[in-house]
Short mmCIF file of N, CA and C in Angstrom, two decimals:
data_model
loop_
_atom_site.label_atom_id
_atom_site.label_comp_id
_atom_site.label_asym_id
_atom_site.label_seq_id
_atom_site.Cartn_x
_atom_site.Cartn_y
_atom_site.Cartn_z
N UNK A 1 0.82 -1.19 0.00
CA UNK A 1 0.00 0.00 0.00
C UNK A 1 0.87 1.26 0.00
N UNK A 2 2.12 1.04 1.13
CA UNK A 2 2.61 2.41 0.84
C UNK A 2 3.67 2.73 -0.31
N UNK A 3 4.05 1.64 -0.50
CA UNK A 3 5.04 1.37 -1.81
C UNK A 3 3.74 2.21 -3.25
N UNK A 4 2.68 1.39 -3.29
CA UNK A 4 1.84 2.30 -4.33
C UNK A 4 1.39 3.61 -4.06
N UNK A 5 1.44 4.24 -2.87
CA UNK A 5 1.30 5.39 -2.98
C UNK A 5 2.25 6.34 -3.31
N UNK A 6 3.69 5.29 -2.84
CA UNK A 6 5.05 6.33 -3.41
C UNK A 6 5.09 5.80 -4.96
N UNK A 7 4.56 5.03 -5.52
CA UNK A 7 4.89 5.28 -7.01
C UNK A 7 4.02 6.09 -7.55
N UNK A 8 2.86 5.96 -7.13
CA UNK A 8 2.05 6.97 -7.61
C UNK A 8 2.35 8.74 -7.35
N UNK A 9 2.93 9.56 -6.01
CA UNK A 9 2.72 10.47 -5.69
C UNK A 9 4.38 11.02 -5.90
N UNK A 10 5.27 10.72 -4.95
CA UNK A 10 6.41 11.25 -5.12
C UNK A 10 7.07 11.27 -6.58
N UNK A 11 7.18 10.36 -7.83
CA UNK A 11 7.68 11.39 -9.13
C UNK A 11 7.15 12.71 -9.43
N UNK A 12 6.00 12.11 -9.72
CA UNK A 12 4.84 13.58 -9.97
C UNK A 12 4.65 14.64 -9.07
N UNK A 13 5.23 14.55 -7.91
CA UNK A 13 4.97 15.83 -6.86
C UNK A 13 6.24 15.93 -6.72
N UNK A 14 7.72 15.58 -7.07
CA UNK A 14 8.95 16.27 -7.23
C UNK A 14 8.92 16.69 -9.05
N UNK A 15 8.58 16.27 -9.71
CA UNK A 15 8.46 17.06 -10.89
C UNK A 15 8.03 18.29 -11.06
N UNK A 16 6.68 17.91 -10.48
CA UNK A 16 5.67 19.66 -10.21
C UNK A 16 6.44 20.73 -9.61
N UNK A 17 7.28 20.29 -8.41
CA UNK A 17 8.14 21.01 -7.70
C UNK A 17 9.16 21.93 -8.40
N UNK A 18 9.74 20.29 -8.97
CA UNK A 18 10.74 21.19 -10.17
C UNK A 18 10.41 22.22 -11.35
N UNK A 19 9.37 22.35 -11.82
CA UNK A 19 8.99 22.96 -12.36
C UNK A 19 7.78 24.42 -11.66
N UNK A 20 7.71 24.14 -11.23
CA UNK A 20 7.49 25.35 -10.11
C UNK A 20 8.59 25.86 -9.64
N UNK A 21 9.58 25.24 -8.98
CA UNK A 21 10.66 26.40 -8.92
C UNK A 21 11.55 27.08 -9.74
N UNK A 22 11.55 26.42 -10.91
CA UNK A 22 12.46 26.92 -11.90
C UNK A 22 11.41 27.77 -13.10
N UNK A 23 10.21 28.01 -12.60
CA UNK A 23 9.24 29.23 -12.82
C UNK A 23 9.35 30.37 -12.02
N UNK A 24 9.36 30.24 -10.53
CA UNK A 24 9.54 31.23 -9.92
C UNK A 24 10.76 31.62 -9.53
N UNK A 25 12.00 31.04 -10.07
CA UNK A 25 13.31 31.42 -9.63
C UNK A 25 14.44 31.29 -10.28
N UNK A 26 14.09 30.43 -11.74
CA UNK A 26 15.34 29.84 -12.36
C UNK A 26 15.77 29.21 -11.67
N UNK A 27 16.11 28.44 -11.09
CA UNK A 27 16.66 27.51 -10.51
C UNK A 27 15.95 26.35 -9.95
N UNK A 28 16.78 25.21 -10.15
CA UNK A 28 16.12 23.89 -9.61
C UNK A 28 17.18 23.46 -8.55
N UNK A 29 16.67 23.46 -7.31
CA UNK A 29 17.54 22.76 -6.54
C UNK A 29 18.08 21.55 -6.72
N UNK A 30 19.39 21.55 -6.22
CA UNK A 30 19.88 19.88 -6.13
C UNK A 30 19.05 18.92 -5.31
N UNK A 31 18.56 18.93 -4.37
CA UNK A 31 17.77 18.04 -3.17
C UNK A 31 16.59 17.78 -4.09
N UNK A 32 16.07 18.66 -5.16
CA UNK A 32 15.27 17.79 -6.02
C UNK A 32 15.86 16.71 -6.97
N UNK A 33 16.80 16.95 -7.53
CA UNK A 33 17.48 16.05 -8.37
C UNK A 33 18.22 14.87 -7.12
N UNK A 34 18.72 15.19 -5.94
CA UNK A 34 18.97 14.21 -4.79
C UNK A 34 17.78 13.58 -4.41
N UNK A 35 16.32 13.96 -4.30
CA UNK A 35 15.16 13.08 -3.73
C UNK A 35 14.76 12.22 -4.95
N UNK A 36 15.18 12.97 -6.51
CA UNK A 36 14.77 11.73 -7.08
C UNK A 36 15.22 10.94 -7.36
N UNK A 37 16.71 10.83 -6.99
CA UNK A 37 17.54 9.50 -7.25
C UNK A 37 17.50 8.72 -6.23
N UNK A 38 17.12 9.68 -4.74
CA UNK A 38 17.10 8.46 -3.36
C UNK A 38 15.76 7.60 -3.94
N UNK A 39 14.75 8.43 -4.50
CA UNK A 39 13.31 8.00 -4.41
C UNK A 39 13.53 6.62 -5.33
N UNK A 40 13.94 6.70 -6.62
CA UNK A 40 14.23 5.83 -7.29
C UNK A 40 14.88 4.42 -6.85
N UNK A 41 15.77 4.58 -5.97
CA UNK A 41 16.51 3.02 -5.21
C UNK A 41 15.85 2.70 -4.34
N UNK A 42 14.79 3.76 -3.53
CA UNK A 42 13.65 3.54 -2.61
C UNK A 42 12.81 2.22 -2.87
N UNK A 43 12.00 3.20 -4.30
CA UNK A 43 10.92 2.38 -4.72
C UNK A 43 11.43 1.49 -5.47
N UNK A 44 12.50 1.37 -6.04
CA UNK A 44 13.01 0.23 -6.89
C UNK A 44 13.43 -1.13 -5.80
N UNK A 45 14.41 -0.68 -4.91
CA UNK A 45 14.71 -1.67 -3.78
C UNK A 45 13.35 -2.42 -3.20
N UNK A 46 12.12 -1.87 -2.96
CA UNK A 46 11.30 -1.75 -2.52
C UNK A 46 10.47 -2.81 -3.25
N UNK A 47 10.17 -2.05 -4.36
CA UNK A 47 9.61 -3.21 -5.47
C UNK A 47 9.66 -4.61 -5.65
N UNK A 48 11.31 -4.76 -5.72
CA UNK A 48 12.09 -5.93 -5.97
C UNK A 48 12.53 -5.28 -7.18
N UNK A 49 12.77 -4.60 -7.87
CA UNK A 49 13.50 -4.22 -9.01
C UNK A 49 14.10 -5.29 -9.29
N UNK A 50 14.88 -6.10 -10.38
CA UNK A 50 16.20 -6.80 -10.66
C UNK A 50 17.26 -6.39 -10.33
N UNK A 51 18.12 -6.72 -10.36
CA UNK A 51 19.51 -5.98 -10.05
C UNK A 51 19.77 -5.43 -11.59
N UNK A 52 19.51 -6.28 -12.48
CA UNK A 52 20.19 -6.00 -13.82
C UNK A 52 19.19 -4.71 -14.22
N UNK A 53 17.90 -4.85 -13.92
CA UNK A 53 17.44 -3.91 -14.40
C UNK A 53 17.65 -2.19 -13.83
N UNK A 54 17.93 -2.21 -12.31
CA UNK A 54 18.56 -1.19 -11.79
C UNK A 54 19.72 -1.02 -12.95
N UNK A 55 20.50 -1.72 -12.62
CA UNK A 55 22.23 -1.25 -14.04
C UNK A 55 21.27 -0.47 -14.77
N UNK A 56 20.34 -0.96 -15.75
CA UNK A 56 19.84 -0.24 -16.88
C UNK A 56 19.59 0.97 -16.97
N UNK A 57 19.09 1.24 -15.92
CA UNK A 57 18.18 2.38 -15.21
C UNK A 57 19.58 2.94 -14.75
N UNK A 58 20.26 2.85 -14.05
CA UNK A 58 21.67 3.69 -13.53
C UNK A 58 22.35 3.94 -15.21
N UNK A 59 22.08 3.08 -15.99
CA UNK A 59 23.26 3.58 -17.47
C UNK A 59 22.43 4.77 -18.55
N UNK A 60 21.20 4.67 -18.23
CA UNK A 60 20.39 5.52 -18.67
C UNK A 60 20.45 7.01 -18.41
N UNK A 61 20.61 7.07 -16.69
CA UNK A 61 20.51 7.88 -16.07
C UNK A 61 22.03 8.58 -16.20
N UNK A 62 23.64 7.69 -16.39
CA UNK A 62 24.53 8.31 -16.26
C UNK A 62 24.47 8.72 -17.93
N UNK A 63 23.94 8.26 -18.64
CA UNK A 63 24.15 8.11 -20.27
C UNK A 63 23.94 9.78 -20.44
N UNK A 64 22.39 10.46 -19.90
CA UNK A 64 21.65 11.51 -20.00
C UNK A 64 22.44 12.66 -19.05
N UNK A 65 22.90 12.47 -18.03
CA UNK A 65 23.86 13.17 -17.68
C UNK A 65 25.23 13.54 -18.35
N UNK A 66 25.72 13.17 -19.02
CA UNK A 66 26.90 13.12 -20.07
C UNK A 66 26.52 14.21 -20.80
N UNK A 67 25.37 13.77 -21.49
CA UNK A 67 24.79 14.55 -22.18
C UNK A 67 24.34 15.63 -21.85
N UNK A 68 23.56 15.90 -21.00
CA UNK A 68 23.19 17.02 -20.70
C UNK A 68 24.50 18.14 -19.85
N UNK A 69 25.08 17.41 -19.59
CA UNK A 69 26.47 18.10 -18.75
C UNK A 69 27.65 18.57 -19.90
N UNK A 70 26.96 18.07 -20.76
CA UNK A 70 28.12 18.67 -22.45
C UNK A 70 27.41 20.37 -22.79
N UNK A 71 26.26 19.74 -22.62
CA UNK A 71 24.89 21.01 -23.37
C UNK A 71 25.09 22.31 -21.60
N UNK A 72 25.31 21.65 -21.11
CA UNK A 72 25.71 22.66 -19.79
C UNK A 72 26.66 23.29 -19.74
N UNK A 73 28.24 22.80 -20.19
CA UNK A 73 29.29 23.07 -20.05
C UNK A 73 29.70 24.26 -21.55
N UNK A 74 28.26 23.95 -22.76
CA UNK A 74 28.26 24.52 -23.61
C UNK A 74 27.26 25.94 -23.85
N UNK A 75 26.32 26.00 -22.55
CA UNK A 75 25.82 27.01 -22.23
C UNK A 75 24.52 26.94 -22.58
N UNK A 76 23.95 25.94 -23.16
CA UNK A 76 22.98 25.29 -23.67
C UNK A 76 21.69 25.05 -22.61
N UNK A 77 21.69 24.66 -21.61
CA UNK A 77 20.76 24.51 -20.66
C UNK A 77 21.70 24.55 -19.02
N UNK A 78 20.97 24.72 -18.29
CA UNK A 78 21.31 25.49 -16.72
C UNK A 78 21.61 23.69 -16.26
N UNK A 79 22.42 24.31 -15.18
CA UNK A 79 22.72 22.81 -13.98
C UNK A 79 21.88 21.82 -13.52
N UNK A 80 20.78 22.97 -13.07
CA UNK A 80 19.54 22.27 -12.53
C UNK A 80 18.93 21.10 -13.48
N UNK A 81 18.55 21.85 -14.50
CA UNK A 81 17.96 21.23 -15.67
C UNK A 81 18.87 20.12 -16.02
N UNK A 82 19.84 19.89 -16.09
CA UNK A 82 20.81 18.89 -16.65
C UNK A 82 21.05 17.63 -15.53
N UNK A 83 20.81 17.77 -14.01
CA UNK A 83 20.43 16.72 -13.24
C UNK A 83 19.20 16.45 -13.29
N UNK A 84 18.33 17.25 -13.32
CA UNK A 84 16.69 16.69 -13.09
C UNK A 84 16.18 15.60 -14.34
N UNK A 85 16.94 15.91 -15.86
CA UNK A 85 16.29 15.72 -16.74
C UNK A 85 17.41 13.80 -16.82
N UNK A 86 18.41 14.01 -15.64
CA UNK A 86 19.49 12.72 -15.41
C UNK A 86 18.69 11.77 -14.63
N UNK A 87 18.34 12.65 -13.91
CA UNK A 87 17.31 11.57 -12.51
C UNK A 87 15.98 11.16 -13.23
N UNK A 88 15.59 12.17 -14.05
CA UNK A 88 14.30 11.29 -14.48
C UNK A 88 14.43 10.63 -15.77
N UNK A 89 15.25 10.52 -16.39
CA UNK A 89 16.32 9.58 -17.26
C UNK A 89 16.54 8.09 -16.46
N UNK A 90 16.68 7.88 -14.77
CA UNK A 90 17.34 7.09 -14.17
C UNK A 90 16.04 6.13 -13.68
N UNK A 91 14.65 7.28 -13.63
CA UNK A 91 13.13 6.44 -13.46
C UNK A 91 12.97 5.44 -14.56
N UNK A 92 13.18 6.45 -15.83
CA UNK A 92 12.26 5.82 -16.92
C UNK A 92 13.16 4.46 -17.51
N UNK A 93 14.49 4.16 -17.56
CA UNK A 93 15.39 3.63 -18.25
C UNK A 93 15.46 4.00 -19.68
N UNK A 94 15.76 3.03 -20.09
CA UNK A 94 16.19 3.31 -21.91
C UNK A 94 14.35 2.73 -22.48
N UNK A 95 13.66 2.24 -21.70
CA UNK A 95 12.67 1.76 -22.20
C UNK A 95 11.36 3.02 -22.50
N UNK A 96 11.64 4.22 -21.90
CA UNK A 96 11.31 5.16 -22.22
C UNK A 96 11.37 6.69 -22.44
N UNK A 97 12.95 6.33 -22.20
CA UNK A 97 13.96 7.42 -22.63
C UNK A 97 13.62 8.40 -23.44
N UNK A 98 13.54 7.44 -25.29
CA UNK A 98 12.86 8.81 -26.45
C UNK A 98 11.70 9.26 -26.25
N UNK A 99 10.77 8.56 -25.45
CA UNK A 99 9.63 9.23 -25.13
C UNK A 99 9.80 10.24 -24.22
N UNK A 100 9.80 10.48 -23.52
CA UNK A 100 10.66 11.54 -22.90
C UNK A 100 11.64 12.65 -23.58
N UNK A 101 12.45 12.44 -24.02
CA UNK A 101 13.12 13.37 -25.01
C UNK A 101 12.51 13.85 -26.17
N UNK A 102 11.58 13.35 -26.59
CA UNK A 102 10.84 13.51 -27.75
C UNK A 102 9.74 14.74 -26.96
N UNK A 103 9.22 14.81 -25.76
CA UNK A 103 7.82 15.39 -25.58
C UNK A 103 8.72 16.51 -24.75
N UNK A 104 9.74 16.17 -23.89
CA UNK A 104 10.73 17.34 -23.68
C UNK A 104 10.76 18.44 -24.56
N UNK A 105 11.61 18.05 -25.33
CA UNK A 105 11.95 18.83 -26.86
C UNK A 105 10.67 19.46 -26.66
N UNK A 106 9.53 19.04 -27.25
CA UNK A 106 8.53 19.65 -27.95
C UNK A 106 7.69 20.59 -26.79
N UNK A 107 7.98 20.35 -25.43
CA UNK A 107 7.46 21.25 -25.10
C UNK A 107 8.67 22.54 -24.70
N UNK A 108 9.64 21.98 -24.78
CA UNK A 108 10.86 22.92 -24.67
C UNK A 108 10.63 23.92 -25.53
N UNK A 109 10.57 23.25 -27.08
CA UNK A 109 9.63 24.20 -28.08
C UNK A 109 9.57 25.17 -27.89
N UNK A 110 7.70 24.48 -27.76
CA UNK A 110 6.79 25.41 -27.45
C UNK A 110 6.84 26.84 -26.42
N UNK A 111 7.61 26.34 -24.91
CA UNK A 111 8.25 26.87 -24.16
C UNK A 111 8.47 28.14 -24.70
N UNK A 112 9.85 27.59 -25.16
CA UNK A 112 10.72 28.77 -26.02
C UNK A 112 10.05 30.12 -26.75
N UNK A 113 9.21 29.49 -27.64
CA UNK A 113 8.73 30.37 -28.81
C UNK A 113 7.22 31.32 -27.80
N UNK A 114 7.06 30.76 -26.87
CA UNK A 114 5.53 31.40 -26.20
C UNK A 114 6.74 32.78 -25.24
N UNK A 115 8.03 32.16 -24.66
CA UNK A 115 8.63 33.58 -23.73
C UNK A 115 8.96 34.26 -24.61
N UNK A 116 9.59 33.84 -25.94
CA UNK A 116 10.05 35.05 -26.60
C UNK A 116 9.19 35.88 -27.22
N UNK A 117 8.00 36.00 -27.34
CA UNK A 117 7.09 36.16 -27.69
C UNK A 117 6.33 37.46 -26.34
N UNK A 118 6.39 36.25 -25.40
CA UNK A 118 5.89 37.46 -24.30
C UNK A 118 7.02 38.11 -24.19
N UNK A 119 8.33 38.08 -24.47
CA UNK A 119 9.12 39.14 -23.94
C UNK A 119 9.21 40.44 -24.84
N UNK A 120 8.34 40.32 -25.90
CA UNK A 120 8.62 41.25 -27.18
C UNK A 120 7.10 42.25 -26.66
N UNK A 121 6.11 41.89 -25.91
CA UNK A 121 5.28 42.78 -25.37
C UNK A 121 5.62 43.50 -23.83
N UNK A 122 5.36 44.44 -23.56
CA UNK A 122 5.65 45.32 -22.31
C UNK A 122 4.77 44.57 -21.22
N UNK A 123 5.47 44.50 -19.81
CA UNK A 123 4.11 43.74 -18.52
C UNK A 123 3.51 45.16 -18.24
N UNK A 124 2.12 44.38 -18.27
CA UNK A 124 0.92 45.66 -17.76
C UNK A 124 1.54 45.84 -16.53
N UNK A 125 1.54 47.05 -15.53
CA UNK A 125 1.30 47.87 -14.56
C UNK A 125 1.33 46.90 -13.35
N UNK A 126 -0.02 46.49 -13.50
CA UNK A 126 -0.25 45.65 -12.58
C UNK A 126 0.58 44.29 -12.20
N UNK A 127 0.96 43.53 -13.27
CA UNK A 127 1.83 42.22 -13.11
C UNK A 127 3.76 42.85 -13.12
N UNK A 128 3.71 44.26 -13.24
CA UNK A 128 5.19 44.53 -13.36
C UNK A 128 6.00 44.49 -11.82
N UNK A 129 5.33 44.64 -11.22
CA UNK A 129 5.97 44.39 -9.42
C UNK A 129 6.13 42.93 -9.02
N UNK A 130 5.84 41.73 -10.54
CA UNK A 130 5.92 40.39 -9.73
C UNK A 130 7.47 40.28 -9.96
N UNK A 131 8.27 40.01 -8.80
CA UNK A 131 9.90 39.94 -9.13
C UNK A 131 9.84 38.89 -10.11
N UNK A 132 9.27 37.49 -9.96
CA UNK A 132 9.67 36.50 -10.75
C UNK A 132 8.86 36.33 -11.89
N UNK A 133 8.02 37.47 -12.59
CA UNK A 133 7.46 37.36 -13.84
C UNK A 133 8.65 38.31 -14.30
N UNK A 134 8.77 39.25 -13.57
CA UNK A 134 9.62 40.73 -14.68
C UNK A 134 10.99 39.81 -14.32
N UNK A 135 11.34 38.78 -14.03
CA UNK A 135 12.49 38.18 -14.35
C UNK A 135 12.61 36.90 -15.27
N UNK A 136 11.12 36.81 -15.51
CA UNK A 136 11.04 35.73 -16.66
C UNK A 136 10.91 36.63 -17.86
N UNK A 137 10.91 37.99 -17.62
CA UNK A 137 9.95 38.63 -18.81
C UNK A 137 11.69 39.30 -19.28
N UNK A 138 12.56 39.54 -18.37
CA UNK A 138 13.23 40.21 -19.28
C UNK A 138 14.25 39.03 -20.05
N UNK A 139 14.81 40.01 -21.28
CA UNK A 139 15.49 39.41 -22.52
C UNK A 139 16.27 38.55 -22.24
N UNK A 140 17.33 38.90 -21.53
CA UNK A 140 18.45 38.32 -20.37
C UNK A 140 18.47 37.41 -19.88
N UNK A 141 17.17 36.69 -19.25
CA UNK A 141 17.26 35.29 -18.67
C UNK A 141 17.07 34.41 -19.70
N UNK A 142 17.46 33.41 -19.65
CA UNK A 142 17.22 31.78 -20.02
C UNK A 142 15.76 31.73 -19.87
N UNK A 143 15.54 30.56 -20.38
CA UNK A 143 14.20 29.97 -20.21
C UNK A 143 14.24 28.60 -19.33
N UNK A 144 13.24 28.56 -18.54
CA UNK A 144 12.92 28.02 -17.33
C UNK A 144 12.51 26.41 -17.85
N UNK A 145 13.99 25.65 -18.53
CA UNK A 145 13.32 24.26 -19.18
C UNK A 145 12.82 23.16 -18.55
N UNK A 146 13.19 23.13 -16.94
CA UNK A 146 12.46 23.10 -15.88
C UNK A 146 10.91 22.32 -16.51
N UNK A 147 10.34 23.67 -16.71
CA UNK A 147 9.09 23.25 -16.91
C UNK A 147 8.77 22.04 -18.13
N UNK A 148 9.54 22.43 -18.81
CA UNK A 148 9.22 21.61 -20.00
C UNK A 148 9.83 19.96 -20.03
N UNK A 149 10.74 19.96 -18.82
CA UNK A 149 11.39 18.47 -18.66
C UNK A 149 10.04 17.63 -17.54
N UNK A 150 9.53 18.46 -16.63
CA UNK A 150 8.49 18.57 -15.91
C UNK A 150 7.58 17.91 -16.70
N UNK A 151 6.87 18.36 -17.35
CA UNK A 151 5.53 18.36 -18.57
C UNK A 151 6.04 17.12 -19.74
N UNK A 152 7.34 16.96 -19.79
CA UNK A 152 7.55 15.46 -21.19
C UNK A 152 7.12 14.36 -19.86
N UNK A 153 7.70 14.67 -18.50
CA UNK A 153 8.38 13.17 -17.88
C UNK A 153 6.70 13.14 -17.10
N UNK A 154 5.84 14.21 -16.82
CA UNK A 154 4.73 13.68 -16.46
C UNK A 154 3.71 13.03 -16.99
N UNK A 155 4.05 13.13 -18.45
CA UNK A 155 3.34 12.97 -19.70
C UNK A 155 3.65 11.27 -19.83
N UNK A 156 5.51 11.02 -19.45
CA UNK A 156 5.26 10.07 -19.81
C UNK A 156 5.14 8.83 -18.94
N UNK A 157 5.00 9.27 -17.48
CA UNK A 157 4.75 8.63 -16.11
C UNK A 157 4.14 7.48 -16.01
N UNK A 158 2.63 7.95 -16.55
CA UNK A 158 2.02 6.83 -16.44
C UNK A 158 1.71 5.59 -17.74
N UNK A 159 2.95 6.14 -18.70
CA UNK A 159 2.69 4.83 -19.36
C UNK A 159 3.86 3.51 -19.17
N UNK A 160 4.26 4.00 -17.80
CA UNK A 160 5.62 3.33 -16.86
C UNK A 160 5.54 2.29 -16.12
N UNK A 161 6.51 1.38 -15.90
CA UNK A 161 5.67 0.11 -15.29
C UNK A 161 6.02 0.40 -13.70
N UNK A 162 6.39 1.54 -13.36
CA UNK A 162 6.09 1.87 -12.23
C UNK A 162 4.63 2.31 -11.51
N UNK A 163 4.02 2.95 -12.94
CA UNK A 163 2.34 3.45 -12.71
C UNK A 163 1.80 1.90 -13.06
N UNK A 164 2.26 1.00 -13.64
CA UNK A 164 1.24 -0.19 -14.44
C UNK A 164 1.57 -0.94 -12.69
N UNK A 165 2.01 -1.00 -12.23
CA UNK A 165 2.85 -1.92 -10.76
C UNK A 165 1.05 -1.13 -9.97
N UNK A 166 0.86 -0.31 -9.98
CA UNK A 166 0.12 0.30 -8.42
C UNK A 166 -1.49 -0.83 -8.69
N UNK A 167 -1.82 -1.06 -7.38
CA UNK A 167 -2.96 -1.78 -7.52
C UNK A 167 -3.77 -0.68 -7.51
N UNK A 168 -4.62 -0.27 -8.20
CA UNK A 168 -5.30 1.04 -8.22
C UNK A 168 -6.37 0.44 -7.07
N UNK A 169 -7.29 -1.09 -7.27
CA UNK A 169 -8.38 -1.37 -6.85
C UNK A 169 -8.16 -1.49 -5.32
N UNK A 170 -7.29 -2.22 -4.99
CA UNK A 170 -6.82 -2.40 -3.73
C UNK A 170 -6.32 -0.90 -2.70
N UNK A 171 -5.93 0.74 -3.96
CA UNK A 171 -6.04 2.03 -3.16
C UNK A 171 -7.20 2.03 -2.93
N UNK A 172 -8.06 1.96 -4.03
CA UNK A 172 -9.38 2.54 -3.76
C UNK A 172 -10.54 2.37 -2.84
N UNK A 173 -10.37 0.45 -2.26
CA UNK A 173 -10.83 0.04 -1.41
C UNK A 173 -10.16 0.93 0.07
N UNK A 174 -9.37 1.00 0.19
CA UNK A 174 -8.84 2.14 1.58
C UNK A 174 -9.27 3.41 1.98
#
């Protein structure tokens, strides 16, 4: 029972997190990218994971870090973003990796093209005193991909055999 409530609640409520803070602050803490790798050996240990299939899931996870720590070191995407998008690389394994990278991207996109867009209009009056809009709004910052690694990996959560594992009938009776 409590094993299905942590597969069900803790990805999706450290994702949301992550993407909520790196809306209101640019930045994604490390202790999010640290709770989702503890969370991961948690519920995996927990499970019974395989051993081999953990490896998978750890080569996935170091594979996407490489990567994203190239695109970091190249100015390409922020720190935060480059562990979070490692740790949830380390949930999904290689078994749903491009799915993930694929809905990333596209909302990274979308992302992209909707701030630059608002940054080319002036903030009304009223929303110009929010520190963390007039710091999303000016030219200068990055974009908050945060959200958009958030929005691929929630997207692709539940077609995970971590969501297929939860006895839904056996929550619902409780």
């Amino acid at each position: 029972m409590i094993l299905d409530i942590a597969r069900l609640m803790l990805f999706p409520a450290l994702m949301a997190f992550a993407a909520a803070s790196d809306l209101f602050t640019m930045t994604i803490s490390n202790r999010v990218s640290l709770a989702l790798v503890a969370g991961f050996f948690v519920v995996a240990l927990a499970g019974g994971m395989a051993p081999y299939d953990v490896l998978t899931h750890v080569g996935a996870g170091a594979l996407v870090l490489a990567v994203t720590f190239t695109c970091f070191a190249m100015g390409w995407v922020g720190g935060g973003d480059a562990k979070v998008a490692a740790a949830v690389a380390l949930w999904f394994g290689f078994a749903h990796l491009m799915d993930f990278a694929l809905y990333a991207s596209l909302f990274g996109g979308a992302l992209t093209l909707l701030l630059l867009q608002f940054r080319q209009w002036p903030l009304p009056f009223g929303l110009a005193g929010q520190a963390w809009l007039a710091r999303l709004h000016a030219k200068e910052t990055g974009i908050p991909y945060g959200i958009a690694l958030a929005l691929g990996a929630l997207l692709v959560y539940p077609e995970t055999e971590w969501v297929k594992a939860i006895d839904l009938a056996h929550l619902a009776m409780r």
